mmCIF file of C-alpha atoms and ligand atoms in Angstrom:
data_model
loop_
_atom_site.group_PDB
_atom_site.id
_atom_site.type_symbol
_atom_site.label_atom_id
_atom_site.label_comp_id
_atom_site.label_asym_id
_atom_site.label_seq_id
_atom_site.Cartn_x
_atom_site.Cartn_y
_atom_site.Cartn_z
ATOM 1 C CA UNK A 4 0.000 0.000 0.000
ATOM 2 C CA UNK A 5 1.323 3.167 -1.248
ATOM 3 C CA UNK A 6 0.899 6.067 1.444
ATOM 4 C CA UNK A 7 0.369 9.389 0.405
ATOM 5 C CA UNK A 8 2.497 12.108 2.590
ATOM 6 C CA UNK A 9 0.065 13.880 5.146
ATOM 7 C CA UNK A 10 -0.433 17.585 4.992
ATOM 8 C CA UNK A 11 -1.261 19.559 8.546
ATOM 9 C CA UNK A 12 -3.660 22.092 7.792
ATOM 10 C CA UNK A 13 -2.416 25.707 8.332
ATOM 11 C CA UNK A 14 -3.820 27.202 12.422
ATOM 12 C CA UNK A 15 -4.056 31.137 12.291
ATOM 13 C CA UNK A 16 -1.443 32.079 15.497
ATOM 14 C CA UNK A 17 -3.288 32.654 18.369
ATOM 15 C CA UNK A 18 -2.966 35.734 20.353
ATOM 16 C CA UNK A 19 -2.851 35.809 24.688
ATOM 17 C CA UNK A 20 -5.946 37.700 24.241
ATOM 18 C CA UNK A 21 -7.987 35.317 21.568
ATOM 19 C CA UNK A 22 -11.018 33.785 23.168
ATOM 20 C CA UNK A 23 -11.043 30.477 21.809
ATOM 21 C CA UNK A 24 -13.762 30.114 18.826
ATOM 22 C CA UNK A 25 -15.914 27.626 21.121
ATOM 23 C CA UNK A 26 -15.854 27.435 24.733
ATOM 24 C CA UNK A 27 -18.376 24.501 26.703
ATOM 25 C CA UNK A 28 -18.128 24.281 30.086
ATOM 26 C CA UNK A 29 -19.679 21.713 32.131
ATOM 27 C CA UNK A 30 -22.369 21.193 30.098
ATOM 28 C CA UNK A 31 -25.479 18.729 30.754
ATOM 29 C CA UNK A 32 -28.372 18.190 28.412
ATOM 30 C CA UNK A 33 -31.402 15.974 29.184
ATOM 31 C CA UNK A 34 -34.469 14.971 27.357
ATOM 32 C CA UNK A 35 -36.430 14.519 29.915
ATOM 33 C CA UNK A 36 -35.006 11.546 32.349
ATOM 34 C CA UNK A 37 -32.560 10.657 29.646
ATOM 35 C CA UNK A 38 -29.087 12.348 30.124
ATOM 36 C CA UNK A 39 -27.714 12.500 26.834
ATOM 37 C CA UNK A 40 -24.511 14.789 27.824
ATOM 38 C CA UNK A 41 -22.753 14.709 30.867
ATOM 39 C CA UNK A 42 -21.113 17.393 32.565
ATOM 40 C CA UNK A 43 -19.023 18.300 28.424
ATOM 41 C CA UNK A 44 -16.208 20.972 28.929
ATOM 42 C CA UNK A 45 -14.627 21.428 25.766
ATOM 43 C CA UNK A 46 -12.451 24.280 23.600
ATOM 44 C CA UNK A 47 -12.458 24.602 20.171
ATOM 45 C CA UNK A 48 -9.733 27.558 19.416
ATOM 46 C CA UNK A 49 -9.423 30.075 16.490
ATOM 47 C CA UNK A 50 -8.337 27.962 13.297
ATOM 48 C CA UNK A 51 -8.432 24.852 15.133
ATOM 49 C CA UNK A 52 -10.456 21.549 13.322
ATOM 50 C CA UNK A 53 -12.137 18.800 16.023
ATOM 51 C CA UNK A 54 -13.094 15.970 15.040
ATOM 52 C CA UNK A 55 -15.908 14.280 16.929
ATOM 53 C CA UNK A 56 -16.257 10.578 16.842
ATOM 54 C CA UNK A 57 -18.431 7.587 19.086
ATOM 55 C CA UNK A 58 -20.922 5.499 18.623
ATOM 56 C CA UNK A 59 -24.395 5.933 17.740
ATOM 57 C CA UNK A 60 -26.513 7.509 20.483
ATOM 58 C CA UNK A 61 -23.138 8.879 22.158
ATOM 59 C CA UNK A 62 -24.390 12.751 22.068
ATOM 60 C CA UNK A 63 -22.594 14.045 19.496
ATOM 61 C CA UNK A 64 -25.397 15.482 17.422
ATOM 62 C CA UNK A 65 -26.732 16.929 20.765
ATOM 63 C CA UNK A 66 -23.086 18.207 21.817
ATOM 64 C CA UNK A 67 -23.197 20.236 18.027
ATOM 65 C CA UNK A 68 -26.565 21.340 18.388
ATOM 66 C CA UNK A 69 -26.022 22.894 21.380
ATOM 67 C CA UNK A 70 -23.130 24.900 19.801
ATOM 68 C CA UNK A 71 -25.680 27.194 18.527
ATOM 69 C CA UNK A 72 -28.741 26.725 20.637
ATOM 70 C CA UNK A 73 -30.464 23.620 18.189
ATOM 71 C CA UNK A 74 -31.179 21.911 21.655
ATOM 72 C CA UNK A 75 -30.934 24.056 24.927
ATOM 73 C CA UNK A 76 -28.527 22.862 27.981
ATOM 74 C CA UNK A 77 -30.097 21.677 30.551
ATOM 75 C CA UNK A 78 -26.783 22.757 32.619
ATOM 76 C CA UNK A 79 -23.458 24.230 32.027
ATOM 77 C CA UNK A 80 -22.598 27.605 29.326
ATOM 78 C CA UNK A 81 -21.603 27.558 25.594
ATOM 79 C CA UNK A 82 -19.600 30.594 24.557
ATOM 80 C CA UNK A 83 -19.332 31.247 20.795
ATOM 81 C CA UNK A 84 -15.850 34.100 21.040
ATOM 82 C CA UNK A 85 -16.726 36.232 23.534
ATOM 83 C CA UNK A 86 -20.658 35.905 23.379
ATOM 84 C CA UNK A 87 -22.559 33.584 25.687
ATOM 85 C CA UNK A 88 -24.854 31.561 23.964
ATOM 86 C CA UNK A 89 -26.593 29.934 26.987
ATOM 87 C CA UNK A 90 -26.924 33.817 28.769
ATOM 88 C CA UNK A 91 -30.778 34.720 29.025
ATOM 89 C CA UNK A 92 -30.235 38.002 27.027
ATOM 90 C CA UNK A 93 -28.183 36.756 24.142
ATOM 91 C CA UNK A 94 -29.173 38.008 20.795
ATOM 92 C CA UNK A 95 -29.725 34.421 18.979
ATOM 93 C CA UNK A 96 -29.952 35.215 15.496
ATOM 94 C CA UNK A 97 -26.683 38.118 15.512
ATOM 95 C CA UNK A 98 -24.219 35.084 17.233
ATOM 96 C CA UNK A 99 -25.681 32.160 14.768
ATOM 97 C CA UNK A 100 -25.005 34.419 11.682
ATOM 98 C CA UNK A 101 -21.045 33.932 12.324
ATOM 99 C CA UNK A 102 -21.772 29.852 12.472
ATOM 100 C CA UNK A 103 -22.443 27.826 9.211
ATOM 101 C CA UNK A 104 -24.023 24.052 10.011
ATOM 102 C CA UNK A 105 -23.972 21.484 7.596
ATOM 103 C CA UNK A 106 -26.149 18.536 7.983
ATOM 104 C CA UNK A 107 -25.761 15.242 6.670
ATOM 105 C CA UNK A 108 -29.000 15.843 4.529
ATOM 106 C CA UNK A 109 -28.407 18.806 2.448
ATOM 107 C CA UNK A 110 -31.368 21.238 2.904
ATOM 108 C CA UNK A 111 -31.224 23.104 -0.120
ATOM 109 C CA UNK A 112 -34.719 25.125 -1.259
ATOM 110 C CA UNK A 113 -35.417 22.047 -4.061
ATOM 111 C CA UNK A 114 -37.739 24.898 -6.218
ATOM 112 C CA UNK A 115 -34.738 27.394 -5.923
ATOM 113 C CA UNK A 116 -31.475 26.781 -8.248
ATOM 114 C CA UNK A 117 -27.979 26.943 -6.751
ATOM 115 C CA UNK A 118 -27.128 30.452 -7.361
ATOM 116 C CA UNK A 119 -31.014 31.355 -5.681
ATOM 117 C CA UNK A 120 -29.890 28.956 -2.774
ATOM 118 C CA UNK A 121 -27.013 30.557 -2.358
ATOM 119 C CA UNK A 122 -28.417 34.349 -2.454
ATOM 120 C CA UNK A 123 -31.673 34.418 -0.302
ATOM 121 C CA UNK A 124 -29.734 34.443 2.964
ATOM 122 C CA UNK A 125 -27.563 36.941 1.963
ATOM 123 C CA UNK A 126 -30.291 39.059 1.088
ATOM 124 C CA UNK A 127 -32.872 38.278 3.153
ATOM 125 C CA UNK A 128 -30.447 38.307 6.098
ATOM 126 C CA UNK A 129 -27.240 39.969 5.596
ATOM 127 C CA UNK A 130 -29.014 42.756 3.023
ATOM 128 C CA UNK A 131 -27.141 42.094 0.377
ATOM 129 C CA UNK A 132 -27.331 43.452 -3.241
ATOM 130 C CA UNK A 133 -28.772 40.932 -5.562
ATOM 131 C CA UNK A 134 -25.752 41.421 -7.283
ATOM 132 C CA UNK A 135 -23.443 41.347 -4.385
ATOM 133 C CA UNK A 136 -24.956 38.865 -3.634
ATOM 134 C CA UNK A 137 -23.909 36.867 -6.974
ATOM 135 C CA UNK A 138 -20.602 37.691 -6.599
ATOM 136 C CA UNK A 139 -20.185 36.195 -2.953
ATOM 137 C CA UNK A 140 -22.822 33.124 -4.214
ATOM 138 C CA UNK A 141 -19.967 32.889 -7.780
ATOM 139 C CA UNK A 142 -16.881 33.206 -5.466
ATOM 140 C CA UNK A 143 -17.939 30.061 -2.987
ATOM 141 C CA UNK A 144 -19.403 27.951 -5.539
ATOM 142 C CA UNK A 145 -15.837 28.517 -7.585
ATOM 143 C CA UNK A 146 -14.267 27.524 -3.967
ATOM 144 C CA UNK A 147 -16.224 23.922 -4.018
ATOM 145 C CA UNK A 148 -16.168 23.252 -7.346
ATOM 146 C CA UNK A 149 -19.427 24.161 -8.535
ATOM 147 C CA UNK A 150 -19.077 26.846 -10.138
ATOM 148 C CA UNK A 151 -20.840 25.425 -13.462
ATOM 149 C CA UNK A 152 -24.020 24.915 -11.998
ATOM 150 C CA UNK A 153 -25.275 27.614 -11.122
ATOM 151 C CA UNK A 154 -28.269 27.131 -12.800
ATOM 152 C CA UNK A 155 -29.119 24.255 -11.898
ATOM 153 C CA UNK A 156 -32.002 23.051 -9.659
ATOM 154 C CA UNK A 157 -31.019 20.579 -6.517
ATOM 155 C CA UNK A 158 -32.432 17.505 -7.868
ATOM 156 C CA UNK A 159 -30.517 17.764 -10.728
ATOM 157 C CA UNK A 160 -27.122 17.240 -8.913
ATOM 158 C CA UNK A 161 -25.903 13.548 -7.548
ATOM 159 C CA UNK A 162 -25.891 13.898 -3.328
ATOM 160 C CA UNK A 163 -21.862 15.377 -3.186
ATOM 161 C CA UNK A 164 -22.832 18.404 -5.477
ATOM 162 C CA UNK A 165 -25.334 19.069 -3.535
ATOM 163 C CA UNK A 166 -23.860 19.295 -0.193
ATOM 164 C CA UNK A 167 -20.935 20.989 -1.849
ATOM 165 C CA UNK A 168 -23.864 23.147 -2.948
ATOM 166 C CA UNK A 169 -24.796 23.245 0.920
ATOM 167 C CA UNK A 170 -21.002 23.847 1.939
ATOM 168 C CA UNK A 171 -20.654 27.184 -0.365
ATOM 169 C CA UNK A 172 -24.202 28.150 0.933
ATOM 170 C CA UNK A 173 -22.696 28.517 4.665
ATOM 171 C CA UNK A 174 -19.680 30.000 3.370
ATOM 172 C CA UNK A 175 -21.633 32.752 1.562
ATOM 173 C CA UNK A 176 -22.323 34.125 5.168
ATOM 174 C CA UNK A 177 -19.181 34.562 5.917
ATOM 175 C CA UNK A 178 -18.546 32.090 9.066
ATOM 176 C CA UNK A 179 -16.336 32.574 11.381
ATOM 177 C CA UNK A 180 -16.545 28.952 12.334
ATOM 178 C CA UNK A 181 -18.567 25.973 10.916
ATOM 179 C CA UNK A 182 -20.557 22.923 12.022
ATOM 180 C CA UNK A 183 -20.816 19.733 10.267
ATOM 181 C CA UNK A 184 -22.684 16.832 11.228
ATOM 182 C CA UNK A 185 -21.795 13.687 9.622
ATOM 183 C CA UNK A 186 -21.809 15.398 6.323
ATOM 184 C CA UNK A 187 -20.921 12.609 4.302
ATOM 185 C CA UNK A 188 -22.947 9.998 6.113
ATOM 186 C CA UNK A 189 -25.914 9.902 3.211
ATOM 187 C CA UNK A 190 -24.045 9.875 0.685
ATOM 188 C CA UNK A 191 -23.236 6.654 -1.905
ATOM 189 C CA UNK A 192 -19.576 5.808 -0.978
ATOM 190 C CA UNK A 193 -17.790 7.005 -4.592
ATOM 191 C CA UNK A 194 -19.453 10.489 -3.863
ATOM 192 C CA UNK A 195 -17.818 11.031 -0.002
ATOM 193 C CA UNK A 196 -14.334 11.976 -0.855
ATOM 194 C CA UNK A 197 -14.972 15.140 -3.053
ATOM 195 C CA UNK A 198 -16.825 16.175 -0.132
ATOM 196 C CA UNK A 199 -13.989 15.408 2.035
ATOM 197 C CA UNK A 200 -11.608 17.135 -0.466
ATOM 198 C CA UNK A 201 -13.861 20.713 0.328
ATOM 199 C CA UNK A 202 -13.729 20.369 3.831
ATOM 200 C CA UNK A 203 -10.141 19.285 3.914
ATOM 201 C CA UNK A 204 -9.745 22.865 1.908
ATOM 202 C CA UNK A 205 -11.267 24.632 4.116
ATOM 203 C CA UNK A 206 -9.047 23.146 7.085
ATOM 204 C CA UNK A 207 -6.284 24.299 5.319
ATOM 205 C CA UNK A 208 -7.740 28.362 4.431
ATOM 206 C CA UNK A 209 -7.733 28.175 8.705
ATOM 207 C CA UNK A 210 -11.604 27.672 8.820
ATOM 208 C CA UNK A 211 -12.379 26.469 12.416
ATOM 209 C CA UNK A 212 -14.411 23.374 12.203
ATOM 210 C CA UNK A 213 -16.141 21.106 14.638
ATOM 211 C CA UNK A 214 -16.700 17.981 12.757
ATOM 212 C CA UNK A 215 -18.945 14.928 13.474
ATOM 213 C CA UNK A 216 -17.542 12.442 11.644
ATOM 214 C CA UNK A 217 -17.052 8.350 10.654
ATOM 215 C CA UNK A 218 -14.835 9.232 8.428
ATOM 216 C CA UNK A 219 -11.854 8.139 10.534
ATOM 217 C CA UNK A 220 -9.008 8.241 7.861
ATOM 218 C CA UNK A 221 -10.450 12.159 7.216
ATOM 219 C CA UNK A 222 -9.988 12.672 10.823
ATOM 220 C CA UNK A 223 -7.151 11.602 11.532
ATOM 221 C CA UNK A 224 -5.662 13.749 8.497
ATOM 222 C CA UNK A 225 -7.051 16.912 9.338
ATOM 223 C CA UNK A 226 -7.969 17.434 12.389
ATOM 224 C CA UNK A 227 -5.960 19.211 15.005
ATOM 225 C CA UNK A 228 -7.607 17.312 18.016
ATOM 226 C CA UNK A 229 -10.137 14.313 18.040
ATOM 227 C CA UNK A 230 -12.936 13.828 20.561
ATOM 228 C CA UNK A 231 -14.046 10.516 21.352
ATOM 229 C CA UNK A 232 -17.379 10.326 23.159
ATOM 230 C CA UNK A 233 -19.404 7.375 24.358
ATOM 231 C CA UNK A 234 -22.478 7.318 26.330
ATOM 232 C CA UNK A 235 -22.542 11.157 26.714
ATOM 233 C CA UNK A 236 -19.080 11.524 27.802
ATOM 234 C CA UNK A 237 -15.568 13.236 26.322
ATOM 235 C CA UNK A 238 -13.841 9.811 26.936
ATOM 236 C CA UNK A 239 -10.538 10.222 25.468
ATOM 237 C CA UNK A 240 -9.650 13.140 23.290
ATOM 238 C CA UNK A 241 -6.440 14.284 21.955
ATOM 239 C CA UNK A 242 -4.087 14.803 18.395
ATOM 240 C CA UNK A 243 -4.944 12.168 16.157
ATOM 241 C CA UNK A 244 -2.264 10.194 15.966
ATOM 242 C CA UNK A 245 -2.821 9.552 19.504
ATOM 243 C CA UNK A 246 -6.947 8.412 19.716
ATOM 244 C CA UNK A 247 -7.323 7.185 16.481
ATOM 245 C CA UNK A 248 -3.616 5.600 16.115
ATOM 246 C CA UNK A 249 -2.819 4.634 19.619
ATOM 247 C CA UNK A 250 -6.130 5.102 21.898
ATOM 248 C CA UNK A 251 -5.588 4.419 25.681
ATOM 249 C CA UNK A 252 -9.094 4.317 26.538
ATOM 250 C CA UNK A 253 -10.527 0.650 26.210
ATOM 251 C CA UNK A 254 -14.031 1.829 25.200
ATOM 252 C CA UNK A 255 -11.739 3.932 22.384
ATOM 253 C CA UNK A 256 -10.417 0.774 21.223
ATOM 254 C CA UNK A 257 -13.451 -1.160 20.916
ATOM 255 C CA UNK A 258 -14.918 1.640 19.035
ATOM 256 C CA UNK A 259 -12.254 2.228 16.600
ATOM 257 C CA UNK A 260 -11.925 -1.895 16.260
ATOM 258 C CA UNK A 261 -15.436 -2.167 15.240
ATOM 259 C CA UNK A 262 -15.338 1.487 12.964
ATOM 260 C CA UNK A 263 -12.234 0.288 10.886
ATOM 261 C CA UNK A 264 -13.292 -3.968 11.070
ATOM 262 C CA UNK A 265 -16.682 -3.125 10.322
ATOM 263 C CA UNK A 266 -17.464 -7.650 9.396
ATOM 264 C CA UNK A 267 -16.228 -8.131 12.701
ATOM 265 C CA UNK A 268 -19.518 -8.051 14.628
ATOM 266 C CA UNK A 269 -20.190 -10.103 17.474
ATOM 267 C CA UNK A 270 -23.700 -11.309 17.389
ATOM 268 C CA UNK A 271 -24.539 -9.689 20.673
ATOM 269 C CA UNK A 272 -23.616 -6.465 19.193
ATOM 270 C CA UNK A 273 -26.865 -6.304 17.319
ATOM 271 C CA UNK A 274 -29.320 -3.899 19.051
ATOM 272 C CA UNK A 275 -33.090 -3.883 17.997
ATOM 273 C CA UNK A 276 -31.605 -0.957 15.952
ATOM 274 C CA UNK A 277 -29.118 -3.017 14.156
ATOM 275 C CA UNK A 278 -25.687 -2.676 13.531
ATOM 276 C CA UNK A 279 -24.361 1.002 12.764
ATOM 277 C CA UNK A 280 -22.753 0.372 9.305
ATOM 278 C CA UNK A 281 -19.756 2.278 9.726
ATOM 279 C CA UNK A 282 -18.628 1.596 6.087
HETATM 280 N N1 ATP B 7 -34.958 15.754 20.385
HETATM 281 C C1 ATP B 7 -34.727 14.658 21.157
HETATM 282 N N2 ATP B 7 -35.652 14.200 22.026
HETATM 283 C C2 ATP B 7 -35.418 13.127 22.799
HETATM 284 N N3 ATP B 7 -34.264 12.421 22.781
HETATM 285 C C3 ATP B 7 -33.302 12.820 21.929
HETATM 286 C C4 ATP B 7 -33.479 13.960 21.072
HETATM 287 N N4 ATP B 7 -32.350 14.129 20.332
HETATM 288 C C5 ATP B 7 -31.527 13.138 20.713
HETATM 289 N N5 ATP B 7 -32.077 12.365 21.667
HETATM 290 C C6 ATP B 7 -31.445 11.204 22.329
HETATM 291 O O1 ATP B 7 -30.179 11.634 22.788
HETATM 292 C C7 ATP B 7 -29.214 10.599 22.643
HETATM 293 C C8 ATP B 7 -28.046 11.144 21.862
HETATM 294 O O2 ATP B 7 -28.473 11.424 20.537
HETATM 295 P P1 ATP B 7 -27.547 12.085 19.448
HETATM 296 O O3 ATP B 7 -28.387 12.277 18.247
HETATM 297 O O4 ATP B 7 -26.881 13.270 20.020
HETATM 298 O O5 ATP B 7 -26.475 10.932 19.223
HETATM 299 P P2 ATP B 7 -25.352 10.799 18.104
HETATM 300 O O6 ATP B 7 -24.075 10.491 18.812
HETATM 301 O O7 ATP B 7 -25.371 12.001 17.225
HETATM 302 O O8 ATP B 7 -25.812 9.496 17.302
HETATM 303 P P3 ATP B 7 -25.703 9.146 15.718
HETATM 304 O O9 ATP B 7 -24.284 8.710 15.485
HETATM 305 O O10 ATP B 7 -26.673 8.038 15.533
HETATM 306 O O11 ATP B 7 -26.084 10.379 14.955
HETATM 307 C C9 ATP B 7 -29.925 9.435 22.003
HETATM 308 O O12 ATP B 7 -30.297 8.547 23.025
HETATM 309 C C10 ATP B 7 -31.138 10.068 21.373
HETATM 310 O O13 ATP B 7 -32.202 9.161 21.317
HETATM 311 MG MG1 MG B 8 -25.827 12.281 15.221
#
């Protein structure tokens, strides 16, 4: 197996006085007697790309969501730079306009084409020009690759144009950091890496990304820092090379066994769910 030399995305320098991009601090969430996150305390700084990883039903979703208020803590404070998102008199909709989120499904206005996706934000909320507003829609679909089809209406692209078509949407606004959540999980296998290949751009323009991911080859690439949760938890986080390529954590291991042997199932591993196909 040929290995292909590994690139570490550029980090903008920090400064003493930088408050990091995302700061959680012993943060809870419950739905109702369920406690999906426990007691979460985690930085994200300025540049910096964190990968998320653990199995199904770990919180990870939840953990993102309450980034920028999707699901309310139950406990604990989110900061977003210096505003607090969990304070009683923070203004919502100002603090989520400097955070793009990218869902695995894509979201885009199916009677609107691209360049229409792309604009009505900016207009509607940012109040933009129509024609500033091409220019900025032009620029980020150049920056994903999709510059071409402009034109075009969503159901006309395969699943990776389209979230590439999702991608430049969020970068339109002008983010100062983005979500993803399992971006690449719908999509048919040959379509995931030119996905991947946007994001990994992105890591290295200095974009700070939180990033729920399976793609553990992606992670362990790109990101500056991976968190592995289970059952609510930050179990084991740290560079890469460390939880994905040498994990001290034994509920790590088993994870990361079963994510990269994915025919290695016991049968009582099957849940009335089924098996998360990690493939
Ligand atoms: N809106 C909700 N109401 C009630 N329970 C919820 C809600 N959202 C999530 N949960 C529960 O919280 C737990 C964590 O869910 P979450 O979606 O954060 O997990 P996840 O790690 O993202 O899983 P997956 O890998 O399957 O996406 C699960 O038990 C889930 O059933
Ligand atoms: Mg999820």
């Amino acid at each position: 197996m040929t290995q292909t030399p590994r690139t570490t995305p550029t980090r903008k320098p920090r400064t003493a006085d930088d408050a990091p991009a995302i700061s959680i601090r012993n943060l809870s969430k419950s739905f109702g007697t369920n406690e999906v996150l426990k007691d979460i305390s985690l930085e994200v700084g300025t540049g910096e790309v964190v990968c998320v990883i653990g199995p199904s039903g770990s919180g990870k979703s939840t953990l993102l969501r309450c980034v920028d208020m999707l699901e309310i803590p139950t406990s604990g404070t989110v900061f977003v730079g210096a505003d607090e998102m969990t304070h009683p008199d923070v203004d919502l909709d100002r603090v989520r306009r400097r955070i793009g989120m990218v869902f695995q499904s894509f979201n885009l206005f199916p009677h609107l084409t691209v360049m229409q996706n792309l604009s009505i934000a900016q207009t509607k909320v940012l109040r933009r020009g129509k024609s500033e507003a091409q220019q900025v829609a032009r620029r980020n679909l150049e920056r994903v690759g999709m510059g071409h089809k402009e034109n075009d209406f969503p159901a006309q692209l395969s699943g990776g144009q389209q979230q590439r078509v999702a991608i430049a949407r969020s970068l339109a606004m002008d983010p100062e950091l983005m979500l993803f959540d399992e971006p690449t999980s719908a999509l048919d296998p040959e379509l995931v890496g030119e996905v991947l290949a946007v994001m990994k751009s992105l890591a290295a323009e200095g974009m700070t990304m939180m990033i729920v991911t399976h793609e553990m080859a992606f992670a362990r690439e790109v990101a500056h820092r991976v968190v592995f949760m289970d059952g609510g938890y930050i179990v084991e986080e740290g560079p890469p090379a460390e939880v994905i390529g040498d994990p001290k954590e034994a509920r790590t291991k088993s994870f990361l066994h079963r994510v990269l042997n994915p025919l290695v199932i016991e049968p009582d591993e099957l849940t009335d769910e089924g098996v998360r196909d990690y493939t």
